[in-house]
Coordinates of C-alpha atoms in Angstrom, one line a residue:
X1 CA -13.9 29.9 17.7
X2 CA -16.5 28.3 20.2
X3 CA -17.8 25.8 18.1
X4 CA -14.0 25.0 17.2
X5 CA -13.0 25.0 20.8
X6 CA -16.0 22.8 21.6
X7 CA -14.9 20.3 18.9
X8 CA -10.9 19.6 19.8
X9 CA -12.5 19.5 23.4
X10 CA -14.8 16.8 22.8
X11 CA -12.4 14.6 20.3
X12 CA -10.2 14.6 23.7
X13 CA -12.4 14.5 25.6
X14 CA -13.4 11.1 23.6
X15 CA -10.0 10.0 22.9
X16 CA -9.3 10.2 26.2
X17 CA -12.2 8.0 28.2
X18 CA -10.9 6.0 24.9
X19 CA -7.7 5.3 26.2
X20 CA -8.2 5.1 29.9
X21 CA -10.3 2.2 29.2
X22 CA -8.0 0.3 26.7
X23 CA -5.1 0.8 29.8
X24 CA -7.6 -0.6 32.4
X25 CA -8.8 -3.7 30.1
X26 CA -4.8 -3.8 29.4
X27 CA -3.7 -3.5 32.6
X28 CA -5.8 -5.5 34.4
X29 CA -5.6 -8.8 32.3
X30 CA -1.8 -8.2 32.0
X31 CA -1.8 -7.7 35.7
X32 CA -3.6 -10.5 36.2
X33 CA -2.4 -13.2 34.0
X34 CA 0.9 -12.0 34.3
X35 CA 1.2 -12.5 37.8
X36 CA -1.3 -16.1 37.2
X37 CA 1.3 -17.2 34.8
X38 CA 4.3 -16.2 37.8
X39 CA 3.0 -18.6 40.5
X40 CA 2.2 -21.7 37.6
X41 CA 5.7 -21.4 36.9
X42 CA 7.1 -20.8 40.4
X43 CA 5.0 -23.7 41.4
X44 CA 6.2 -25.8 37.9
X45 CA 9.9 -25.3 39.2
X46 CA 8.8 -26.3 42.5
X47 CA 7.9 -29.8 40.6
X48 CA 10.9 -30.1 39.0
X49 CA 13.5 -29.6 42.0
X50 CA 10.7 -32.1 43.7
X51 CA 11.0 -34.6 40.5
X52 CA 15.0 -34.1 40.9
X53 CA 15.3 -34.8 44.1
X54 CA 12.7 -37.7 44.5
X55 CA 14.4 -39.6 40.9
X56 CA 17.6 -39.0 43.6
X57 CA 15.8 -41.4 46.4
X58 CA 15.0 -43.9 43.8
X59 CA 18.2 -44.3 42.2
X60 CA 19.9 -44.0 45.8
X61 CA 17.3 -47.3 46.8
X62 CA 18.0 -48.9 43.6
X63 CA 21.9 -48.9 44.4
X64 CA 21.4 -50.2 47.7
X65 CA 19.5 -53.3 46.2
X66 CA 21.4 -53.8 43.3
X67 CA 24.8 -52.9 45.3
X68 CA 23.9 -56.6 47.6
X69 CA 22.5 -58.2 44.8
X70 CA 25.3 -58.2 43.2
X71 CA 27.8 -58.1 46.5
X72 CA 29.8 -61.8 47.3
X73 CA 29.1 -62.3 50.9
X74 CA 25.5 -62.5 49.9
X75 CA 25.9 -64.4 46.7
X76 CA 28.0 -67.2 48.7
X77 CA 26.2 -67.0 51.3
X78 CA 23.6 -69.8 50.8
X79 CA 26.9 -72.5 49.7
X80 CA 28.7 -71.8 52.2
X81 CA 26.7 -72.3 54.8
X82 CA 26.2 -75.6 53.6
X83 CA 30.2 -76.1 54.3
X84 CA 30.5 -74.0 58.0
X85 CA 29.0 -75.1 61.3
X86 CA 26.8 -73.2 63.5
X87 CA 29.1 -70.8 64.8
X88 CA 30.4 -69.7 61.6
X89 CA 27.4 -69.3 59.8
X90 CA 26.0 -67.1 62.6
X91 CA 29.3 -64.6 62.1
X92 CA 28.3 -65.0 58.4
X93 CA 25.4 -64.2 59.1
X94 CA 25.5 -61.1 61.2
X95 CA 28.5 -59.6 59.1
X96 CA 25.7 -59.4 56.9
X97 CA 23.2 -57.9 58.9
X98 CA 25.6 -55.3 59.6
X99 CA 26.1 -54.3 56.4
X100 CA 23.2 -54.1 55.5
X101 CA 22.5 -51.5 58.9
X102 CA 25.3 -49.2 57.7
X103 CA 22.8 -48.7 55.4
X104 CA 20.7 -47.3 57.8
X105 CA 23.1 -44.8 59.1
X106 CA 24.3 -43.6 56.1
X107 CA 20.6 -42.7 53.8
X108 CA 18.1 -40.9 54.9
X109 CA 15.7 -42.0 52.8
X110 CA 15.6 -45.8 54.2
X111 CA 13.6 -47.6 56.0
X112 CA 15.0 -51.6 56.1
X113 CA 17.0 -53.6 54.0
X114 CA 16.4 -57.1 53.6
X115 CA 17.0 -60.1 52.1
X116 CA 15.3 -63.3 51.6
X117 CA 16.6 -66.7 49.8
X118 CA 14.0 -68.7 48.8
X119 CA 16.3 -72.3 48.6
X120 CA 15.5 -72.4 52.5
X121 CA 13.5 -69.4 54.3
X122 CA 16.4 -67.9 55.3
X123 CA 15.8 -63.7 56.1
X124 CA 18.2 -61.2 57.4
X125 CA 16.7 -57.2 57.5
X126 CA 17.0 -54.3 59.2
X127 CA 14.3 -54.4 60.7
X128 CA 12.7 -57.1 63.2
X129 CA 8.8 -58.7 63.3
X130 CA 7.4 -60.9 61.7
X131 CA 5.6 -59.2 59.0
X132 CA 8.8 -57.5 57.2
X133 CA 9.4 -60.8 55.4
X134 CA 5.6 -61.1 54.6
X135 CA 6.8 -58.4 51.4
X136 CA 9.8 -61.1 49.6
X137 CA 7.1 -63.7 49.4
X138 CA 4.9 -62.4 45.9
X139 CA 8.2 -60.7 44.6
X140 CA 8.1 -62.2 41.4
X141 CA 11.0 -59.7 38.9
X142 CA 12.5 -56.8 39.7
X143 CA 11.1 -53.4 40.0
X144 CA 9.2 -51.0 42.7
X145 CA 6.3 -52.1 44.2
X146 CA 3.5 -51.1 46.7
X147 CA 3.0 -52.5 49.3
X148 CA 0.5 -51.5 52.7
X149 CA 1.3 -47.9 51.4
X150 CA 4.9 -48.3 51.6
X151 CA 7.6 -48.2 48.5
X152 CA 9.4 -51.0 47.9
X153 CA 12.5 -51.4 45.5
X154 CA 13.2 -55.2 45.1
X155 CA 16.2 -56.4 42.9
X156 CA 16.5 -60.3 42.8
X157 CA 19.3 -62.8 41.7
X158 CA 20.5 -63.5 39.1
X159 CA 20.7 -60.1 38.3
X160 CA 22.1 -60.1 35.0
X161 CA 19.9 -62.8 33.1
X162 CA 16.6 -62.1 34.9
X163 CA 14.6 -65.5 36.1
X164 CA 12.1 -66.8 33.7
X165 CA 9.6 -68.2 36.6
X166 CA 9.7 -66.7 40.5
X167 CA 11.2 -70.2 41.1
X168 CA 14.5 -69.8 39.0
X169 CA 14.8 -67.4 41.8
X170 CA 17.8 -67.7 44.7
X171 CA 17.3 -64.6 46.7
X172 CA 15.7 -61.2 47.4
X173 CA 17.1 -57.8 47.5
X174 CA 14.5 -55.6 48.8
X175 CA 14.5 -51.7 49.6
X176 CA 12.1 -50.0 51.6
X177 CA 11.7 -45.8 51.8
X178 CA 10.6 -44.1 54.0
X179 CA 7.2 -42.9 53.6
X180 CA 7.5 -39.7 56.3
X181 CA 11.1 -38.8 54.2
X182 CA 8.6 -38.7 51.2
X183 CA 5.8 -37.1 53.0
X184 CA 8.8 -34.3 53.4
X185 CA 9.6 -34.1 50.2
X186 CA 6.4 -32.8 49.3
X187 CA 7.1 -29.0 51.2
X188 CA 9.6 -29.4 48.9
X189 CA 6.8 -28.6 45.6
X190 CA 4.9 -25.5 47.5
X191 CA 5.5 -22.3 46.4
X192 CA 3.2 -21.1 49.0
X193 CA 1.2 -21.3 51.6
X194 CA -2.4 -21.1 49.6
X195 CA -0.9 -24.3 47.8
X196 CA -0.5 -28.1 48.3
X197 CA 0.4 -31.3 47.7
X198 CA 0.4 -35.2 47.5
X199 CA 1.5 -38.2 45.9
X200 CA -0.8 -40.2 43.6
X201 CA 0.8 -44.2 43.5
X202 CA -1.3 -46.8 40.3
X203 CA -3.9 -43.4 40.6
X204 CA -5.5 -44.7 43.7
X205 CA -3.1 -44.8 47.1
X206 CA -3.2 -41.4 47.5
X207 CA 0.3 -40.4 49.6
X208 CA 0.3 -36.5 51.9
X209 CA 0.2 -35.1 54.9
X210 CA -2.7 -33.3 55.2
X211 CA -6.2 -34.0 54.4
X212 CA -6.7 -33.9 51.5
X213 CA -10.0 -32.3 49.3
X214 CA -11.6 -35.4 47.7
X215 CA -12.9 -33.5 44.4
X216 CA -9.3 -31.9 44.0
X217 CA -8.5 -35.8 44.5
X218 CA -11.4 -36.8 41.3
X219 CA -10.4 -33.7 39.6
X220 CA -6.7 -34.3 38.7
X221 CA -7.5 -38.6 38.8
X222 CA -9.1 -37.4 35.9
X223 CA -7.0 -35.2 34.4
X224 CA -3.5 -36.3 34.9
X225 CA -1.6 -38.3 32.2
X226 CA 1.6 -40.0 31.8
X227 CA 4.4 -37.7 30.1
X228 CA 7.4 -38.1 32.3
X229 CA 8.7 -35.3 30.0
X230 CA 6.6 -32.6 31.2
X231 CA 5.1 -31.3 34.3
X232 CA 1.3 -30.9 32.7
X233 CA -1.3 -28.1 33.7
X234 CA -4.9 -28.1 34.5
X235 CA -7.6 -25.4 36.0
X236 CA -9.8 -26.5 38.2
X237 CA -13.0 -24.6 39.1
X238 CA -14.6 -25.5 42.5
X239 CA -17.4 -24.4 44.4
X240 CA -14.9 -21.9 46.7
X241 CA -12.8 -20.6 43.5
X242 CA -10.5 -21.4 40.9
X243 CA -7.2 -24.1 40.9
X244 CA -4.5 -24.7 38.6
X245 CA -3.6 -28.7 39.1
X246 CA -0.2 -29.7 38.4
X247 CA 1.2 -32.7 38.2
X248 CA 4.7 -34.2 37.4
X249 CA 4.5 -38.5 36.1
X250 CA 7.0 -40.4 37.8
X251 CA 7.7 -43.1 35.3
X252 CA 9.6 -45.3 38.0
X253 CA 7.4 -46.0 40.5
X254 CA 4.7 -45.5 37.8
X255 CA 3.2 -42.2 40.8
X256 CA 2.0 -38.6 40.6
X257 CA 3.1 -36.3 42.1
X258 CA 0.2 -33.5 42.0
X259 CA 0.6 -30.3 43.5
X260 CA -3.2 -27.0 43.3
X261 CA -2.9 -24.0 44.3
X262 CA -6.6 -21.6 44.5
X263 CA -5.5 -19.1 42.5
X264 CA -8.2 -16.4 44.2
X265 CA -6.5 -15.6 46.9
X266 CA -4.2 -14.5 45.0
X267 CA -6.6 -12.3 42.7
X268 CA -8.7 -10.9 45.7
X269 CA -6.7 -8.4 46.1
X270 CA -6.0 -7.5 42.6
X271 CA -9.9 -8.1 41.8
X272 CA -10.3 -5.2 45.0
X273 CA -8.3 -2.6 44.0
X274 CA -9.9 -2.7 39.8
X275 CA -13.3 -2.6 41.5
X276 CA -12.7 1.0 42.7
X277 CA -10.7 1.8 39.3
X278 CA -13.5 0.9 37.6
X279 CA -16.4 2.4 39.1
X280 CA -14.2 5.5 38.9
X281 CA -14.1 4.5 35.0
X282 CA -18.0 4.1 34.9
X283 CA -19.0 7.4 36.5
X284 CA -16.6 8.7 33.8
X285 CA -18.3 6.5 31.2
X286 CA -21.6 8.5 32.3
X287 CA -20.5 11.6 31.5
X288 CA -18.9 11.2 28.6
X289 CA -21.6 9.2 27.0
X290 CA -24.0 12.7 27.5
X291 CA -21.3 14.8 25.8
X292 CA -21.0 12.1 22.9
X293 CA -24.7 12.5 22.6
X294 CA -24.7 15.8 22.1
X295 CA -21.0 15.6 20.3
X296 CA -23.1 13.4 17.5
X297 CA -26.0 15.7 17.5
X298 CA -24.1 18.5 16.4
X299 CA -20.9 16.7 14.1
X300 CA -21.5 13.2 13.5
X301 CA -24.5 13.4 11.9
X302 CA -23.9 15.1 9.7
X303 CA -19.7 13.4 8.9
X304 CA -21.6 10.6 7.8
X305 CA -25.0 12.2 6.6
X306 CA -21.3 13.5 4.0
X307 CA -19.8 10.4 3.9
X308 CA -22.5 8.2 2.3
X309 CA -23.0 11.1 -0.2
X310 CA -19.0 10.9 -1.1
X311 CA -19.7 7.3 -1.1
X312 CA -22.4 7.3 -3.3
X313 CA -20.6 10.0 -5.9
X314 CA -17.8 6.9 -5.6
X315 CA -20.0 4.2 -6.9
X316 CA -22.0 6.8 -10.1
X317 CA -24.6 8.3 -8.7
X318 CA -23.5 12.1 -9.5
X319 CA -26.7 13.5 -9.4
X320 CA -27.4 13.3 -5.7
X321 CA -27.7 16.5 -3.5
X322 CA -27.0 17.2 0.1
X323 CA -30.3 19.4 1.7
X324 CA -30.1 19.4 4.7
X325 CA -29.4 22.6 6.5
X326 CA -27.6 22.3 9.5
X327 CA -27.3 25.7 10.7
X328 CA -23.6 25.8 12.0
X329 CA -20.3 25.2 10.0
X330 CA -21.3 22.7 8.2
X331 CA -23.4 24.6 5.8
X332 CA -21.0 25.9 3.7
X333 CA -19.5 22.6 3.5
X334 CA -22.5 21.4 2.2
X335 CA -22.4 24.0 -0.6
X336 CA -18.8 23.1 -1.2
X337 CA -19.8 19.2 -1.6
X338 CA -23.3 20.4 -4.5
X339 CA -20.9 22.3 -6.0
X340 CA -18.7 19.5 -6.7
X341 CA -20.3 17.2 -7.5
X342 CA -21.5 19.5 -10.7
X343 CA -18.7 20.2 -11.4
X344 CA -17.8 16.2 -11.3
X345 CA -20.9 15.8 -13.4
X346 CA -20.5 17.8 -15.5
X347 CA -16.7 16.9 -16.5
X348 CA -17.9 12.8 -16.9
X349 CA -20.5 13.8 -19.2
X350 CA -17.3 15.5 -21.7
X351 CA -15.0 12.8 -20.8
X352 CA -17.1 10.2 -22.7
X353 CA -18.6 12.4 -25.3
X354 CA -14.6 13.1 -26.1
X355 CA -14.1 9.5 -25.4
X356 CA -16.9 8.5 -28.0
X357 CA -15.7 10.7 -30.7
X358 CA -11.5 9.5 -30.1
X359 CA -12.6 5.7 -30.4
X360 CA -15.0 7.4 -33.3
X361 CA -11.7 8.6 -34.8
X362 CA -9.4 5.7 -34.7
X363 CA -12.1 3.7 -36.2
X364 CA -12.5 5.9 -39.4
X365 CA -7.8 6.2 -39.0
X366 CA -8.1 3.1 -39.5
X367 CA -10.7 2.1 -42.2
X368 CA -8.7 5.2 -43.7
X369 CA -5.2 3.0 -44.3
X370 CA -7.3 0.3 -46.9
X371 CA -4.4 0.1 -49.1
X372 CA -5.1 1.7 -52.6
X373 CA -3.2 -0.5 -54.6
X374 CA -5.4 -3.7 -53.1
X375 CA -7.7 -1.9 -55.0
X376 CA -6.1 -1.4 -58.0
X377 CA -4.7 -4.6 -58.3
X378 CA -8.3 -6.2 -58.1
X379 CA -9.6 -3.8 -60.4
X380 CA -6.6 -4.8 -63.4
X381 CA -7.2 -8.6 -62.6
X382 CA -11.1 -7.9 -63.2
X383 CA -10.2 -6.4 -66.4
X384 CA -7.9 -8.8 -67.6
X385 CA -10.2 -11.6 -66.7
X386 CA -13.1 -10.2 -68.1
X387 CA -13.1 -12.1 -70.8
X388 CA -10.6 -15.2 -69.6
X389 CA -12.4 -16.4 -67.4
X390 CA -15.6 -15.2 -66.2
X391 CA -16.5 -17.0 -63.6
X392 CA -12.6 -15.6 -61.5
X393 CA -14.2 -12.5 -62.4
X394 CA -17.7 -13.4 -60.0
X395 CA -15.5 -14.7 -57.9
X396 CA -13.3 -11.7 -57.4
X397 CA -16.3 -9.1 -57.7
X398 CA -17.7 -10.8 -54.7
X399 CA -15.1 -10.7 -52.9
X400 CA -13.9 -7.3 -53.2
X401 CA -18.0 -6.2 -53.1
X402 CA -17.5 -8.2 -49.2
X403 CA -14.5 -6.9 -48.2
X404 CA -15.5 -3.0 -48.9
X405 CA -19.0 -3.1 -47.7
X406 CA -17.7 -4.7 -44.5
X407 CA -14.5 -1.2 -44.8
X408 CA -16.6 1.2 -45.5
X409 CA -20.0 0.4 -42.6
X410 CA -18.2 -0.7 -39.9
X411 CA -19.3 1.8 -37.5
X412 CA -19.1 -0.3 -33.6
X413 CA -16.9 -0.5 -31.2
X414 CA -16.8 -4.4 -30.9
X415 CA -17.6 -7.0 -33.7
X416 CA -18.0 -10.7 -33.4
X417 CA -14.3 -13.0 -33.7
X418 CA -16.8 -14.9 -36.9
X419 CA -17.0 -11.9 -38.7
X420 CA -13.4 -10.0 -38.3
X421 CA -12.3 -13.5 -40.0
X422 CA -15.2 -13.9 -42.9
X423 CA -13.1 -9.8 -42.8
X424 CA -9.3 -11.8 -43.5
X425 CA -11.4 -14.4 -45.5
X426 CA -12.4 -12.7 -47.8
X427 CA -9.2 -10.9 -48.4
X428 CA -7.5 -14.3 -48.6
X429 CA -9.7 -15.2 -51.3
X430 CA -9.0 -12.4 -53.4
X431 CA -5.1 -12.5 -53.2
X432 CA -5.6 -16.3 -53.8
X433 CA -7.2 -15.7 -57.3
X434 CA -4.3 -13.0 -58.1
X435 CA -1.5 -15.1 -56.7
X436 CA -0.7 -18.7 -56.0
X437 CA -1.7 -18.7 -52.5
X438 CA -2.8 -21.5 -50.3
X439 CA -5.0 -20.7 -47.4
X440 CA -6.7 -21.4 -44.0
X441 CA -8.7 -20.4 -41.1
X442 CA -9.5 -22.8 -38.4
X443 CA -12.1 -20.9 -36.1
X444 CA -13.6 -24.1 -33.3
X445 CA -17.3 -23.9 -32.2
X446 CA -18.4 -22.1 -29.8
X447 CA -16.4 -19.0 -29.8
X448 CA -17.2 -17.1 -33.2
X449 CA -19.9 -15.3 -31.8
X450 CA -17.2 -13.2 -29.3
X451 CA -16.5 -10.0 -29.6
X452 CA -13.6 -8.0 -30.1
X453 CA -12.1 -4.6 -31.1
X454 CA -12.6 -3.8 -35.4
X455 CA -9.5 -4.5 -37.5
X456 CA -7.4 -6.2 -35.1
X457 CA -6.6 -8.8 -37.2
X458 CA -6.8 -8.1 -41.2
X459 CA -3.8 -5.4 -41.1
X460 CA -1.4 -8.5 -39.7
X461 CA -3.0 -11.0 -42.3
X462 CA -2.2 -8.1 -44.9
X463 CA 1.5 -7.8 -43.0
X464 CA 2.2 -11.7 -43.6
X465 CA 1.2 -11.1 -48.1
X466 CA 3.3 -8.4 -48.3
X467 CA 5.8 -8.1 -46.3
X468 CA 6.5 -11.8 -45.7
X469 CA 5.1 -14.0 -48.9
X470 CA 6.3 -11.8 -51.1
X471 CA 8.9 -10.7 -50.0
X472 CA 10.5 -15.1 -50.4
X473 CA 9.9 -17.1 -53.6
X474 CA 7.8 -19.9 -53.5
X475 CA 6.6 -18.6 -50.4
X476 CA 2.6 -19.4 -51.0
X477 CA 0.7 -20.9 -47.4
X478 CA -1.4 -18.5 -45.0
X479 CA -2.7 -20.0 -41.5
X480 CA -5.5 -18.5 -39.2
X481 CA -6.2 -20.1 -36.1
X482 CA -8.3 -18.7 -33.2
X483 CA -8.1 -21.4 -29.9
X484 CA -9.7 -19.9 -26.7
X485 CA -6.5 -19.1 -23.9
X486 CA -7.5 -19.4 -20.5
X487 CA -10.1 -16.7 -19.9
X488 CA -9.6 -15.1 -23.4
X489 CA -7.7 -15.8 -27.5
X490 CA -5.7 -16.6 -29.0
X491 CA -5.3 -16.0 -32.4
X492 CA -2.1 -17.1 -34.2
X493 CA -1.4 -15.6 -37.9
X494 CA 1.6 -17.8 -39.3
X495 CA 3.2 -18.1 -42.9
X496 CA 5.9 -19.5 -45.1
X497 CA 7.4 -16.7 -45.8
X498 CA 10.1 -14.2 -45.6
X499 CA 10.8 -14.7 -41.5
X500 CA 12.8 -13.1 -39.2
X501 CA 16.5 -13.7 -37.3
X502 CA 16.3 -14.2 -33.6
X503 CA 17.4 -10.5 -33.3
X504 CA 15.0 -8.9 -34.9
X505 CA 12.6 -10.4 -33.4
X506 CA 13.9 -9.1 -30.3
X507 CA 13.9 -5.3 -32.1
X508 CA 10.4 -5.9 -33.3
X509 CA 9.0 -6.5 -30.1
X510 CA 11.0 -3.5 -28.4
X511 CA 9.8 -1.2 -31.7
X512 CA 6.5 -1.7 -30.5
X513 CA 6.5 -1.9 -26.8
X514 CA 7.2 1.9 -26.6
X515 CA 4.5 3.7 -25.6
X516 CA 5.1 6.8 -28.1
X517 CA 4.7 6.2 -32.2
X518 CA 7.6 4.7 -34.3
X519 CA 8.3 8.2 -36.9
X520 CA 7.5 7.0 -40.2
X521 CA 5.3 4.3 -41.0
X522 CA 7.5 1.1 -40.9
X523 CA 5.9 -0.4 -38.3
X524 CA 2.7 1.9 -37.3
X525 CA 1.0 -0.5 -37.5
X526 CA 1.6 -3.1 -35.6
X527 CA 2.4 -0.5 -33.0
X528 CA -1.6 0.1 -33.3
X529 CA -2.7 -3.3 -32.7
X530 CA -0.5 -3.8 -29.6
X531 CA -0.8 -0.1 -28.0
X532 CA -4.7 -1.3 -28.8
X533 CA -4.8 -4.5 -27.3
X534 CA -2.8 -3.6 -23.8
X535 CA -5.1 -0.6 -23.7
X536 CA -8.7 -2.5 -23.9
X537 CA -8.1 -5.7 -22.5
X538 CA -4.6 -4.6 -19.9
X539 CA -1.1 -5.7 -19.5
X540 CA -1.8 -9.2 -20.3
X541 CA -2.8 -9.0 -23.4
X542 CA -0.7 -7.8 -26.9
X543 CA 0.9 -9.4 -29.7
X544 CA 3.6 -12.3 -29.9
X545 CA 6.6 -13.3 -32.8
X546 CA 8.4 -16.6 -32.8
X547 CA 9.5 -18.1 -36.0
X548 CA 7.4 -21.5 -37.5
X549 CA 7.6 -24.9 -38.4
X550 CA 7.4 -23.7 -42.1
X551 CA 10.6 -21.4 -41.4
X552 CA 8.0 -17.8 -41.4
X553 CA 7.1 -16.3 -39.1
X554 CA 4.4 -16.3 -37.0
X555 CA 2.0 -13.8 -34.9
X556 CA 0.1 -14.1 -31.6
X557 CA -3.0 -11.8 -30.7
X558 CA -3.4 -12.3 -27.1
X559 CA -6.9 -11.2 -26.0
X560 CA -7.7 -11.1 -22.3
X561 CA -11.5 -10.3 -21.7
X562 CA -10.4 -10.5 -17.2
X563 CA -10.9 -6.5 -17.7
X564 CA -13.6 -5.1 -19.7
X565 CA -12.4 -3.1 -23.1
X566 CA -12.2 -0.1 -22.9
X567 CA -11.7 0.0 -18.8

């Protein structure tokens, strides 16, 4: 009882130790992964939110530029200036400047709005200074442009049909965004104190509110891709830890919003707790290894030996025995195993003997089914033709002798296909001497040496004569054709005698497909052949029936060699 309880304790301890280790590993992996994915997901949401805010700012700047480009007072200012006096012209210019200044009052993101006419160099702006008009002179088309670290949106007139060359531009409306406002947006992209963000304009100009490590910048430049539809995620290993870099491409200004988070700051506290727990598990593991070693010496080694012997028995080594004496409860188990194997070995010897006897009895039964009327008719033919045609007597005697020599000396479980067809040829030759019968046997080269069970074709040929040709006036043709079919053979016996209707063929198929033999003698031969085929070669083998082109019945023997005979 103590040994049995000890084994139960060992089982429980091994199970508990394994379960603890697995749960620890799963807990550590899932917690770290969950925390990291949660942080990344939160960061992506922040980036998307910041991108939406930036998109609003960019849309606002574009709207102001397009609004002033299409404004009638701006469009007609140049032509009105020519007909107005100096005072009225200056007043009209002041009105346009006041209109532009109202934009700065209503918008927090716009730093400057300016309009430059190309014809006379007139420039109206909300900002003062000589350098303010410089960026407008370099404009050749509508769109966003970065000038001296500042972001501008330029709209040109004509607006509907864009000018084909810079000389066709009449005036330019430019809106400059506040760099400080863009930097302020970076705070919206951060979800923790351990993260930072910056803008990359044209993958060159860096916009940020603090100094960014050059390694992070170079890593971001090498990883980021122009995909405006989603926030891309990258992992970067640096000397001071692992970083997760997120990037959102802003297609309209050809810029990237990049955030980076140092994951070690979040995972280190969790890792310290895991280390303490891991040391505890390591102590338990050392104790467990000692217990398992004892368990192996007293139990597992004997179980493995028993498993090995069972494996040998499973693969046919019935002479194997267990000779070890472990000195515990396995003694009785090993003795029971040896006794069981002895019984199995004796049972298989008895089964092999019984199978051999059954197969021999089956073959003898088939040989005993030789139709005596066939012999009588052949002898009467010899007697009647003895004087009239000695040559016919000699042919009949030769075929009859070969036929009965094959039938009476058949004692093998398998014969060649060629020998079976030769037997059918002797039979048909004898019938052709007695009746007006034309026959043809087709055996392609290369398959005559295939071995099949004996007396599979001959009973079908006899049925073709007795139940087909003899019951139909004028019938005289019999055909036997052998051919390869996949992994087996297809042997077709056809005649032009009395055929069967579809209903009769269906009944015949049901008749031979039953597991039990039919009562009486009608149909017993076909049932026997069909069952021998299925039992020896598998369910894919068997007999098939159909009406041939002569109007008679064709019987097909399908033999699948994928299963060994008798398996």
